[in-house]
XYZ file of C-alpha atoms in Angstrom:
700
model
C 3.517 -7.884 -26.060
C 4.967 -11.334 -26.168
C 8.795 -11.349 -26.466
C 8.865 -13.663 -29.400
C 7.048 -10.872 -31.634
C 10.573 -9.715 -32.218
C 11.447 -13.024 -33.813
C 12.751 -12.587 -37.377
C 10.090 -13.564 -40.036
C 12.461 -16.191 -41.545
C 11.768 -18.462 -38.553
C 7.999 -18.758 -39.339
C 6.904 -22.005 -40.610
C 6.056 -21.795 -44.418
C 8.252 -18.540 -44.968
C 11.868 -19.694 -45.608
C 14.810 -17.554 -46.618
C 13.653 -16.686 -50.189
C 10.209 -15.583 -49.050
C 11.638 -13.756 -46.058
C 13.654 -11.730 -48.247
C 10.851 -10.804 -50.517
C 8.804 -9.771 -47.500
C 11.470 -7.626 -46.178
C 12.292 -5.696 -49.328
C 8.619 -5.426 -50.687
C 6.611 -4.963 -47.457
C 9.016 -3.922 -44.920
C 8.263 -7.070 -42.788
C 11.192 -8.050 -40.679
C 9.708 -9.696 -37.464
C 6.543 -11.416 -36.495
C 5.467 -8.089 -35.007
C 5.704 -6.426 -38.562
C 3.655 -9.235 -39.873
C 0.930 -8.916 -37.324
C 0.825 -5.251 -38.072
C 0.313 -5.819 -41.942
C -3.327 -4.687 -41.826
C -5.617 -5.755 -44.871
C -6.651 -3.033 -47.342
C -10.172 -4.249 -47.885
C -12.235 -7.539 -47.326
C -14.318 -9.941 -49.671
C -17.431 -11.478 -48.408
C -16.631 -15.224 -48.503
C -20.002 -16.413 -46.766
C -21.796 -16.997 -49.916
C -21.245 -20.003 -52.234
C -22.830 -19.866 -55.578
C -24.217 -22.597 -57.968
C -23.064 -22.544 -61.502
C -26.656 -21.719 -62.626
C -26.762 -18.762 -60.375
C -23.837 -16.812 -61.906
C -24.476 -13.615 -63.776
C -22.615 -12.136 -66.665
C -21.039 -9.227 -64.459
C -17.553 -10.445 -63.903
C -17.972 -10.407 -60.125
C -15.780 -12.314 -57.675
C -17.775 -15.537 -56.731
C -17.117 -18.754 -54.735
C -18.403 -22.194 -56.154
C -17.994 -25.696 -54.839
C -17.739 -28.411 -57.415
C -15.706 -31.383 -58.871
C -12.786 -31.399 -61.508
C -13.989 -33.592 -64.431
C -11.101 -33.268 -66.657
C -8.116 -31.112 -68.331
C -7.276 -30.182 -71.907
C -4.711 -27.964 -73.354
C -5.921 -25.485 -75.996
C -3.498 -23.947 -78.682
C -3.692 -20.095 -78.739
C -1.652 -17.431 -80.668
C 1.272 -17.408 -78.184
C 1.737 -20.918 -76.451
C -1.345 -22.824 -75.080
C -3.721 -22.507 -72.271
C -4.753 -25.150 -69.857
C -8.494 -25.680 -69.219
C -10.308 -27.723 -66.572
C -13.772 -28.954 -66.776
C -15.523 -28.051 -63.285
C -19.138 -29.144 -62.591
C -21.774 -29.034 -59.891
C -25.420 -30.495 -59.724
C -26.512 -27.416 -61.795
C -24.157 -26.995 -64.730
C -20.663 -26.859 -65.935
C -17.935 -24.218 -66.073
C -14.317 -23.794 -67.213
C -11.355 -23.159 -65.167
C -8.422 -21.506 -67.136
C -4.737 -21.057 -66.559
C -2.351 -19.036 -68.877
C 0.834 -19.973 -66.743
C 2.017 -22.142 -63.998
C 0.277 -24.993 -65.842
C 2.738 -27.870 -64.997
C 2.147 -27.282 -61.302
C -1.359 -27.097 -61.744
C -1.614 -30.501 -63.555
C 0.598 -32.183 -60.931
C -1.356 -30.656 -57.886
C -4.894 -30.946 -58.724
C -6.736 -34.319 -58.904
C -9.778 -35.166 -61.123
C -12.780 -36.560 -59.512
C -11.948 -34.442 -56.250
C -14.263 -31.737 -54.653
C -12.907 -28.309 -54.658
C -13.810 -24.793 -53.577
C -12.883 -22.436 -56.387
C -12.814 -18.393 -55.906
C -12.319 -15.801 -58.629
C -13.975 -13.627 -61.167
C -16.484 -15.301 -63.461
C -16.345 -14.400 -67.217
C -18.875 -15.162 -69.931
C -16.977 -16.391 -72.893
C -18.326 -18.136 -76.004
C -21.447 -19.433 -74.351
C -20.232 -20.638 -71.219
C -18.848 -19.417 -67.784
C -15.096 -19.366 -67.109
C -12.716 -18.456 -64.295
C -9.223 -17.406 -65.084
C -6.644 -18.109 -62.586
C -8.899 -19.245 -59.615
C -7.947 -19.649 -56.040
C -8.472 -23.360 -55.471
C -8.521 -25.652 -52.608
C -9.771 -29.015 -51.440
C -13.168 -28.843 -50.117
C -12.112 -30.714 -46.952
C -9.055 -28.422 -46.279
C -11.280 -25.339 -46.964
C -13.627 -26.432 -44.172
C -10.724 -26.960 -41.632
C -8.890 -23.752 -42.099
C -9.126 -20.739 -39.875
C -11.476 -18.963 -41.880
C -13.821 -15.980 -41.603
C -16.806 -14.522 -43.184
C -14.747 -11.650 -44.650
C -11.699 -12.578 -46.340
C -8.859 -10.073 -45.921
C -7.109 -8.751 -48.944
C -3.626 -7.555 -48.144
C -1.249 -4.899 -49.496
C 0.868 -6.401 -52.238
C 3.361 -5.611 -55.003
C 3.750 -6.802 -58.602
C 6.959 -8.529 -57.637
C 5.194 -10.642 -54.968
C 2.520 -11.704 -57.201
C 5.146 -12.737 -59.869
C 7.048 -14.688 -57.317
C 4.018 -16.508 -56.212
C 3.301 -14.742 -52.909
C -0.477 -14.318 -53.471
C -3.054 -13.148 -51.232
C -3.768 -16.740 -50.366
C -0.126 -17.250 -49.323
C -0.160 -14.247 -47.190
C -3.384 -15.427 -45.484
C -1.577 -18.796 -44.717
C 1.358 -17.162 -43.468
C -0.827 -15.101 -40.998
C -2.779 -18.222 -39.944
C 0.470 -19.886 -39.046
C 1.409 -16.826 -36.978
C -1.657 -17.103 -35.061
C -1.059 -20.823 -34.522
C 2.493 -20.053 -33.138
C 1.417 -17.418 -30.880
C -1.703 -19.260 -30.058
C -3.457 -15.790 -30.868
C -2.448 -14.353 -27.506
C -1.053 -10.931 -27.525
C -0.272 -8.687 -24.605
C -2.824 -5.932 -23.747
C -1.395 -2.654 -24.558
C -4.005 -0.227 -23.062
C -4.948 0.250 -19.424
C -8.244 -1.048 -18.166
C -9.645 2.587 -17.322
C -9.166 3.693 -20.911
C -10.540 0.304 -22.349
C -13.509 0.372 -20.112
C -14.439 3.994 -20.745
C -14.250 3.490 -24.635
C -15.754 -0.184 -24.323
C -12.863 -1.209 -26.411
C -12.238 -5.018 -27.185
C -9.101 -6.672 -26.112
C -5.813 -6.404 -28.111
C -5.917 -10.329 -28.906
C -9.606 -10.044 -30.082
C -8.836 -6.973 -32.192
C -5.798 -8.675 -34.036
C -7.776 -11.855 -34.679
C -10.719 -9.916 -36.023
C -8.755 -7.621 -38.162
C -7.183 -10.517 -39.902
C -10.046 -12.968 -39.708
C -13.363 -11.101 -38.918
C -15.971 -13.323 -37.529
C -18.594 -10.716 -38.163
C -18.690 -7.133 -39.914
C -19.566 -5.635 -36.429
C -16.308 -7.247 -34.916
C -14.361 -6.111 -37.787
C -15.484 -2.436 -37.163
C -14.886 -2.749 -33.457
C -11.368 -4.084 -34.093
C -10.549 -1.350 -36.732
C -11.529 1.362 -33.997
C -9.622 -0.349 -31.425
C -6.258 -0.408 -33.300
C -6.652 3.033 -34.828
C -7.262 4.511 -31.384
C -4.207 2.783 -29.939
C -1.837 3.824 -32.893
C -3.054 7.496 -32.590
C -3.042 7.225 -28.700
C 0.828 6.383 -28.536
C 1.873 8.925 -31.104
C -0.084 11.611 -29.052
C 1.383 10.264 -25.865
C 4.972 10.506 -27.228
C 4.492 13.978 -28.544
C 2.809 15.513 -25.303
C 5.514 13.573 -23.210
C 8.158 15.212 -25.346
C 6.661 18.441 -24.619
C 6.238 17.956 -21.031
C 10.009 16.665 -20.622
C 10.921 19.617 -22.566
C 9.393 22.049 -20.267
C 10.474 20.438 -17.064
C 13.931 19.704 -18.004
C 15.035 22.581 -20.425
C 14.944 25.521 -18.305
C 14.345 28.760 -20.381
C 15.805 32.362 -19.364
C 13.020 33.777 -17.497
C 12.015 37.230 -19.168
C 10.353 38.702 -16.092
C 10.547 42.175 -17.233
C 8.425 44.066 -19.704
C 10.458 47.352 -19.787
C 11.130 50.398 -21.724
C 11.692 48.947 -25.308
C 8.496 47.316 -25.248
C 6.417 49.896 -23.580
C 7.805 52.710 -25.537
C 7.159 50.927 -28.890
C 3.783 49.902 -27.773
C 2.793 53.481 -26.621
C 4.455 55.764 -29.199
C 5.670 53.808 -32.230
C 3.117 50.998 -33.149
C 2.266 51.543 -36.763
C -1.332 50.370 -36.477
C -3.792 49.146 -33.934
C -3.126 45.524 -33.087
C -5.969 43.063 -33.892
C -7.535 40.885 -31.094
C -5.861 37.929 -32.445
C -2.452 39.601 -32.220
C -2.986 40.650 -28.773
C -4.116 37.114 -27.850
C -0.973 35.538 -29.262
C 1.411 38.110 -27.688
C -0.306 37.239 -24.278
C 0.517 33.525 -24.916
C 4.116 34.235 -25.947
C 4.574 36.579 -22.722
C 3.285 33.788 -20.667
C 5.761 31.466 -22.146
C 8.737 33.813 -21.684
C 8.049 34.310 -18.110
C 7.461 30.861 -17.171
C 11.084 29.561 -16.445
C 10.504 26.942 -19.162
C 11.864 27.101 -22.598
C 9.319 28.491 -25.034
C 8.652 26.245 -28.143
C 5.837 27.701 -29.836
C 4.439 27.600 -33.536
C 2.876 30.831 -34.823
C 0.404 30.262 -37.628
C -1.146 33.015 -39.487
C -2.228 33.575 -42.829
C -0.313 35.712 -45.476
C -0.639 39.346 -44.184
C -1.979 38.672 -40.783
C 0.702 40.585 -39.106
C 3.073 37.805 -37.686
C 6.319 40.037 -37.960
C 4.954 42.775 -35.725
C 4.242 40.107 -33.077
C 7.816 38.651 -33.727
C 9.150 42.095 -33.376
C 7.265 42.691 -29.899
C 8.489 39.506 -28.608
C 12.176 40.438 -29.411
C 11.616 43.835 -27.560
C 10.642 41.689 -24.354
C 14.099 39.679 -24.940
C 15.994 43.017 -25.107
C 14.038 44.432 -22.004
C 15.689 41.472 -20.089
C 19.151 42.101 -21.615
C 19.374 39.210 -23.984
C 20.050 39.184 -27.932
C 17.550 38.023 -30.490
C 17.785 36.524 -33.893
C 15.292 35.891 -36.933
C 16.070 33.250 -39.496
C 14.313 33.243 -42.860
C 14.774 30.483 -45.655
C 15.750 32.731 -48.512
C 17.926 35.909 -48.897
C 15.248 38.007 -50.544
C 12.922 37.299 -47.412
C 15.611 37.958 -44.820
C 16.290 41.384 -46.711
C 12.674 42.130 -46.545
C 12.393 41.267 -42.840
C 15.609 43.255 -42.315
C 14.309 46.459 -44.091
C 10.829 46.255 -42.283
C 12.393 45.701 -38.586
C 15.074 48.545 -39.249
C 12.451 51.082 -39.481
C 11.003 50.052 -36.456
C 14.341 49.756 -34.380
C 15.455 53.320 -35.558
C 13.494 55.312 -33.088
C 14.189 53.018 -30.287
C 18.065 53.147 -30.955
C 18.220 49.226 -31.280
C 21.372 47.922 -33.093
C 20.379 45.402 -35.859
C 22.294 43.808 -38.643
C 21.685 41.474 -41.575
C 23.831 38.353 -42.361
C 23.401 36.261 -45.401
C 25.441 34.288 -47.841
C 26.338 37.537 -49.857
C 27.344 39.687 -47.002
C 30.817 41.143 -47.355
C 33.724 39.845 -45.504
C 34.260 43.120 -43.582
C 30.695 43.332 -42.598
C 30.802 39.674 -41.398
C 33.825 40.528 -39.136
C 32.011 43.475 -37.635
C 28.945 41.377 -37.112
C 30.805 38.488 -35.408
C 32.642 40.917 -33.169
C 29.734 42.848 -32.056
C 27.610 39.856 -31.506
C 30.093 38.275 -29.083
C 30.718 41.527 -27.033
C 26.861 42.069 -26.868
C 26.709 45.511 -28.838
C 24.615 43.902 -31.554
C 21.049 43.119 -30.091
C 19.150 41.939 -33.238
C 20.533 39.568 -35.999
C 18.512 38.851 -39.094
C 19.774 36.392 -41.664
C 19.449 33.109 -43.717
C 21.140 29.750 -43.024
C 24.358 31.919 -42.665
C 23.157 32.220 -38.900
C 23.912 28.606 -38.319
C 27.637 28.778 -39.308
C 30.125 27.877 -36.524
C 31.723 31.401 -36.540
C 28.448 33.112 -35.486
C 28.616 33.098 -31.684
C 26.233 35.264 -29.495
C 27.025 36.785 -26.060
C 23.592 35.834 -24.967
C 20.950 34.685 -27.496
C 17.481 34.687 -25.560
C 15.081 34.261 -28.395
C 15.444 32.639 -31.762
C 12.624 33.065 -34.412
C 12.350 30.965 -37.338
C 10.353 32.005 -40.473
C 8.607 29.411 -42.710
C 10.051 26.436 -40.689
C 9.052 23.718 -42.765
C 12.165 24.642 -44.988
C 14.479 23.970 -42.003
C 15.295 20.509 -40.855
C 15.223 19.495 -37.216
C 19.178 19.421 -37.167
C 19.396 22.938 -38.413
C 17.018 24.024 -35.473
C 18.996 22.423 -33.016
C 22.254 24.176 -34.338
C 20.575 27.303 -33.129
C 19.911 26.055 -29.812
C 23.497 25.121 -29.290
C 24.664 28.736 -29.953
C 24.408 29.284 -26.181
C 25.178 27.635 -22.878
C 21.504 26.949 -22.418
C 18.969 26.958 -25.278
C 17.059 30.297 -26.224
C 13.329 30.543 -26.338
C 11.971 29.366 -29.859
C 9.158 30.984 -31.861
C 8.447 29.179 -35.329
C 6.310 31.121 -37.656
C 4.583 29.857 -40.745
C 2.019 31.318 -43.271
C 1.188 27.748 -44.448
C -2.008 27.138 -42.555
C -1.846 23.586 -41.092
C -5.047 21.753 -40.521
C -5.846 21.231 -36.925
C -5.498 17.470 -37.362
C -2.177 17.602 -38.816
C -0.914 20.228 -36.374
C -1.901 17.884 -33.587
C 0.083 15.130 -35.027
C 3.178 16.702 -36.542
C 3.594 19.641 -34.191
C 2.196 18.080 -31.288
C 5.108 18.811 -29.275
C 5.041 22.534 -29.847
C 2.534 25.011 -28.458
C 0.434 26.473 -31.195
C -0.775 30.088 -31.478
C -2.928 31.243 -34.484
C -3.550 34.654 -35.796
C -6.904 34.164 -37.369
C -7.949 37.874 -38.260
C -6.552 40.242 -40.811
C -5.659 43.747 -39.863
C -8.418 46.537 -40.233
C -8.512 48.123 -43.794
C -7.399 44.948 -45.638
C -9.874 44.297 -48.355
C -10.565 40.577 -49.251
C -9.082 39.589 -52.547
C -11.637 38.885 -55.266
C -10.841 35.462 -56.814
C -12.096 34.425 -60.302
C -11.712 31.353 -62.533
C -11.383 32.078 -66.246
C -10.920 29.748 -69.120
C -8.217 30.327 -71.838
C -10.791 31.499 -74.325
C -11.478 34.622 -72.054
C -7.877 35.714 -72.515
C -8.652 38.906 -74.408
C -11.149 40.107 -71.701
C -8.265 39.470 -69.080
C -5.670 41.481 -71.060
C -8.228 44.323 -71.116
C -8.744 44.038 -67.502
C -4.919 44.066 -67.099
C -4.557 47.349 -69.149
C -7.129 49.082 -67.122
C -5.325 48.010 -63.906
C -2.068 49.198 -65.106
C -3.711 52.658 -66.181
C -4.693 53.107 -62.398
C -1.054 52.636 -61.671
C -1.182 49.086 -60.346
C 1.153 46.252 -61.021
C 0.651 42.615 -62.096
C 2.188 39.161 -61.413
C 1.646 36.374 -63.926
C 2.702 33.061 -62.643
C 3.488 29.806 -64.718
C 3.608 26.426 -62.990
C 6.899 24.626 -62.356
C 6.962 21.002 -62.491
C 10.399 19.603 -61.772
C 10.075 16.643 -64.299
C 9.677 18.746 -67.352
C 11.880 21.898 -67.131
C 12.012 22.246 -70.948
C 8.270 22.260 -71.137
C 7.981 24.635 -68.172
C 10.467 26.931 -69.922
C 8.787 26.846 -73.244
C 5.404 27.444 -71.483
C 6.932 30.715 -69.885
C 8.672 31.653 -72.940
C 5.538 31.435 -75.041
C 3.436 33.251 -72.446
C 6.219 35.998 -72.237
C 6.123 36.534 -76.041
C 2.395 36.800 -76.242
C 2.336 39.297 -73.291
C 5.118 41.125 -74.869
C 3.055 41.510 -78.008
C 0.026 42.408 -76.152
C 1.982 44.982 -73.766
C 4.486 46.481 -76.033
C 7.493 48.783 -75.079
C 7.865 51.622 -74.255
C 4.312 51.930 -72.968
C 4.717 48.758 -70.622
C 7.805 47.286 -68.966
C 7.963 43.664 -68.204
C 10.287 41.790 -65.643
C 10.860 38.004 -66.064
C 12.027 35.495 -63.390
C 12.695 31.735 -63.906
C 14.762 28.980 -62.318
C 17.549 29.142 -64.970
C 18.636 32.581 -64.074
C 21.625 33.609 -61.908
C 20.603 34.783 -58.357
C 21.897 38.188 -59.054
C 19.760 38.490 -62.252
C 16.818 37.453 -60.309
C 17.298 39.695 -57.531
C 17.804 42.619 -60.153
C 14.464 41.911 -61.778
C 12.752 41.622 -58.437
C 14.138 44.822 -57.390
C 12.859 46.458 -60.495
C 9.268 45.378 -59.993
C 9.594 46.204 -56.268
C 10.385 49.589 -56.996
C 7.619 50.007 -59.535
C 9.989 50.286 -62.793
C 8.116 47.272 -64.347
C 4.425 46.934 -64.551
C 4.143 43.086 -65.112
C 6.319 40.368 -63.387
C 6.181 37.110 -65.353
C 7.611 34.191 -63.320
C 7.785 30.270 -63.076
C 9.695 30.140 -59.701
C 6.835 30.753 -57.374
C 7.380 34.282 -56.403
C 9.282 33.971 -53.134
C 7.115 33.381 -49.875
C 6.674 36.763 -48.277
C 8.009 39.206 -51.096
C 6.119 42.441 -50.333
C 4.884 44.669 -53.216
C 1.985 46.666 -51.744
C 1.383 48.202 -55.228
C 0.821 44.848 -57.048
C -2.910 44.174 -57.020
C -3.377 41.582 -59.528
C -2.121 37.796 -59.602
C -2.820 35.857 -62.695
C -2.125 32.070 -62.292
C -1.621 30.207 -65.578
C -2.592 26.589 -65.745
C -3.915 26.900 -62.302
C -5.137 23.192 -62.433
C -1.587 22.187 -62.279
C -0.942 23.806 -58.589
C -1.904 22.393 -55.287
C -4.433 24.391 -53.250
C -1.991 25.563 -50.620
C 0.284 26.750 -53.412
C -2.712 28.545 -55.101
C -3.542 30.222 -51.588
C 0.183 31.209 -51.096
C 0.379 32.825 -54.539
C -2.928 34.824 -53.958
C -1.311 36.156 -50.766
C 1.214 38.072 -52.653
C -1.323 40.535 -53.583
C -3.769 42.371 -51.413
C -1.000 44.019 -49.358
C -2.039 47.599 -49.922
C -5.322 49.368 -49.412
C -6.583 48.861 -53.017
C -8.833 46.224 -54.169
C -6.970 43.171 -55.396
C -7.638 40.396 -57.601
C -6.554 36.729 -58.418
C -7.467 35.296 -61.651
C -7.138 31.470 -62.013
C -6.655 30.655 -65.895
C -7.254 27.115 -66.980
C -8.030 25.027 -70.044
C -11.651 23.418 -70.472
C -10.417 19.962 -69.422
C -10.441 19.814 -65.707
C -10.338 16.652 -63.437
C -12.795 16.452 -60.547
C -10.216 17.260 -58.019
C -8.893 20.362 -60.035
C -12.592 21.534 -60.185
C -12.823 21.127 -56.320
C -9.688 23.136 -55.912
C -10.674 25.936 -58.157
C -14.196 26.360 -56.471
C -12.507 26.218 -53.042
C -10.247 29.041 -54.099
C -13.183 31.168 -55.695
C -15.556 30.661 -52.619
C -13.087 31.026 -49.579
C -10.141 33.007 -48.430
C -9.760 31.335 -45.067
C -6.337 29.645 -45.211
C -7.482 26.982 -42.728
C -10.420 25.863 -44.523
C -8.467 25.729 -47.739
C -5.948 23.616 -45.787
C -8.530 21.247 -44.621
C -9.940 20.807 -48.321
C -6.301 20.136 -49.410
C -5.614 17.556 -46.866
C -8.857 15.630 -47.819
C -7.854 15.865 -51.563
C -4.133 15.187 -51.498
C -3.520 13.380 -47.963
C -1.074 14.547 -45.324
C 2.160 14.013 -47.248
C 2.440 17.065 -49.290
C 0.683 19.642 -47.156
C 3.831 19.871 -44.858
C 6.164 20.570 -47.782
C 7.410 17.185 -47.380
C 7.294 14.668 -50.089
C 4.280 12.586 -51.097
C 5.612 9.806 -48.935
C 2.887 10.708 -46.283
C 3.855 12.790 -43.202
C 2.414 10.121 -40.970
C 3.680 6.550 -41.763
C 0.611 5.012 -40.100
C -0.113 1.290 -40.028
C -3.988 1.540 -39.908
C -5.176 5.053 -38.904
C -5.561 7.698 -41.438
C -5.621 11.387 -39.886
C -8.016 12.794 -42.569
C -10.707 9.997 -42.259
C -10.034 9.437 -38.550
C -9.971 12.970 -37.359
C -12.529 12.091 -34.710
C -10.536 9.189 -33.383
C -7.270 11.451 -33.374
C -9.071 13.973 -31.296
C -10.273 11.276 -28.839
C -6.854 9.860 -28.771
C -5.157 13.099 -27.816
C -7.808 13.887 -25.318
C -7.163 10.521 -23.439
C -3.285 10.825 -23.831
C -3.569 14.224 -22.184
C -5.778 13.129 -19.236
C -3.724 10.046 -18.579
C -0.415 12.311 -18.364
C -2.299 15.006 -16.444
C -3.102 12.465 -13.732
C 0.193 10.713 -13.906
C 2.947 12.472 -15.790
C 5.708 9.807 -15.224
C 3.138 6.919 -15.937
C 4.142 5.588 -12.429
C 0.738 4.377 -11.124
C 0.122 0.618 -11.184
C -3.105 1.147 -13.418
C -0.767 2.728 -16.025
C 2.007 0.015 -15.879
C 0.737 -1.481 -19.232
C 0.887 2.056 -20.932
C 4.300 2.555 -19.783
C 5.809 -0.734 -20.816
C 4.151 -0.438 -24.314
C 5.385 3.062 -24.624
C 8.877 1.826 -23.703
C 8.667 -1.088 -26.274
C 7.365 1.380 -28.923
C 10.187 3.842 -28.314
C 12.719 1.069 -28.531
C 11.580 -0.273 -31.930
C 9.698 2.945 -33.190
C 10.727 6.394 -32.324
C 8.021 9.129 -32.990
C 10.051 10.358 -36.009
C 9.783 7.062 -37.565
C 6.053 7.999 -37.742
C 6.789 11.455 -39.073
C 8.829 11.750 -42.325
C-alpha cells in the first residue's frame, strides 16, 4: 500500500475543495485510498459503436460516432430546450438538452467529430438522445478506456452538482496516472499461488477499467476474497489473543452439585445435541482460557437446562454465577424455572430487577459480597456499580443481541479477572453471518428438540376464511386451550397499529362474548404494571385469548397456549414470524400457527409465508431470511447492513467467505503471530487496516 494513498482527496488533480466536500459528504471518500475502493455497481459494454440506421426503437443505451451540424432552440411549455443535429454516413438524429444549455453551446463545436453515449428515443419520426455523454473523437480514442464502462454509486446531490459518472471516471483515471497504477501487494505469495489470484495492481486496474469480462471476473474474486480474508483474520486473531491473554478460572472439578442433579433431579433425558454442547462447555471451562461461547438453539430446544448445568460446574468449583436477560418478564421466568431446580440442591438464588424492593436489594448486595448468594438472575440491573460479587466465575447472557458490547464488558469488570461468558440466543443465525459477526466467539448449536415435542402445524389463511378460523378457535378453547392473536407493530404509524389492534379486539370481543370467554390485551401504550397484570392473567389461565401488538416477549412460557394467530402476517419478517410461532408448542398438545393475510401479496411476502408453512427449522428459515433481506436486519441491528463491506456480499459470496475463513485459519495455525518472512505482507496489511479500519467499522 503506497504511503500516498492516505493523501486527502482534495489534492487529486481535477477534484478541488468543492468537489472534495461533496465526495466526503455523499460517498464517504476522504483519501486516495477511499477513492480506489469506490467499486462500480455495474458495467456497460462500450465496445460497440452503432450507426444511426442501426438504432432500434427500444430505448437502449448506445454509442454513436458522428458530426455536429447545427444548433437550434425550441420553445416548450416551460422555458426552451436546446437541440443539436448530429449525423453520420447513414442518417441524422437529434441531441437534446433541457438544462445546462449555455455551457453546451460554448463547449461544443459545429463541424467536429464526437462520440455520443446515451439512451436513444424515437420521437415524432426520428431518433433523439436526451443529455448524452459527449466527447471529441480524438480525446475518446486517447483516454484510459475499457471494453466495459464502470458505473459508480452516486447520489442525486452529486448528479445535480455536475459530478456525473463521467466525472467520477475521469477522477479515477487521474488517480491511476498519479499512482502509475502501482499498488502494494496485500496477500502472501503462497495464498495467491494456491488460489491463482491476480496481483493487487491488476485487480484494481481491471475492476475500474476492465480489459475483458474474464479479467473483470478475476478482479472481483481477488478483491472479494481479500476483503473477507482480513475480516476473518481479525476475528480469529481476536479469539486467539483472547484465549492466550485472558486466563479464565480453571473449573477442574465436576463435583456434587453437577452429579447429584444429573443423577437424581434431571427433569427429562438430555438430547444428544444438549450432551454435545455440555461437553464443549465443560472443555472450555477446564481449559485455563476464558470461555467466550455463543449457544444457539431454536425456541424450546432446552438452552436453559444447559445453562443451569454449566452454572453447577461453576458452583462445584466454589464460584458464583449470574444470568442476565433483556426484560423483566423474561428474567422472572428464568428465576422461577431455576428456583425449582435449585431447591432440592439447597442452592441460594435471587432475582434482581428494576422493580426489586430496596430492602431486597440491600440483602442481595450484602450476600453477593460475602459469597452467601450463589446464583443471581436479573436484567440490566446486574450492571449497576453497587452490584459486586465475591467471585463471579460464569456470566450467562440471554438474547445477547439486545445488549451492547459496552454492557457485556461491564459484566467482565465485576471481578479482578473476567468470568467465563456464555451467550445464548433463540434467533438462529445463518452460518455465513455467524462466521462474520460472531467469528470471535466459539459457537455451539442445539439442533434437535426434546423428545415428546410435536412439530407445530403452520397454515396460511386469507382474510375471507376468518369465520372458519373463529370456529377453529372456539373448538380449541372448548378443549381447554389458550390462544394468542398478534397484530404487527410498525413504529412509523403507531396510530394505525393501535387502530388495527382496537378494531381487531372489538370484532373478537363480539365473536367471543363475556362471560363465556375472557380476553387479555397488551399493547405499547399500556403501563408496564398493567402489561404484567394482563400477562399474568393469561399465564395462569384466567383468560382464554391474548390479543397483543407488542410482540409477546421473547421466551414467555405458557404451555397451555396452543394456537398462535398472526394478523397481517405479510408485514412481519421471517425471523419474527418464526420467533412468534415458538411461543406455542411448549406443552405436549398439538399446536397450531395460523398466518392471516389479505390477497394482495408481494413476491417476497409469498416466499416468506411458503417458507413458514414448509419449514420449522430455524436455521433454514434464517438462510431464506438472509437472502430476502440482506444481513442488516437479521441481527436485530438496523437495516444499515451488519457488514459495511466494500465489494463482497456475504449472501452471494458465501463460498468465497468460507474459503477466506479456511485460509485465514490455516495461516494463523501455521504462524499465530504472523512472524514468518512469507507472512510479512499479511502482517503489514493487517496493521495498516487495523490503523485505519478496525473490525468494528465493518460490523455495525
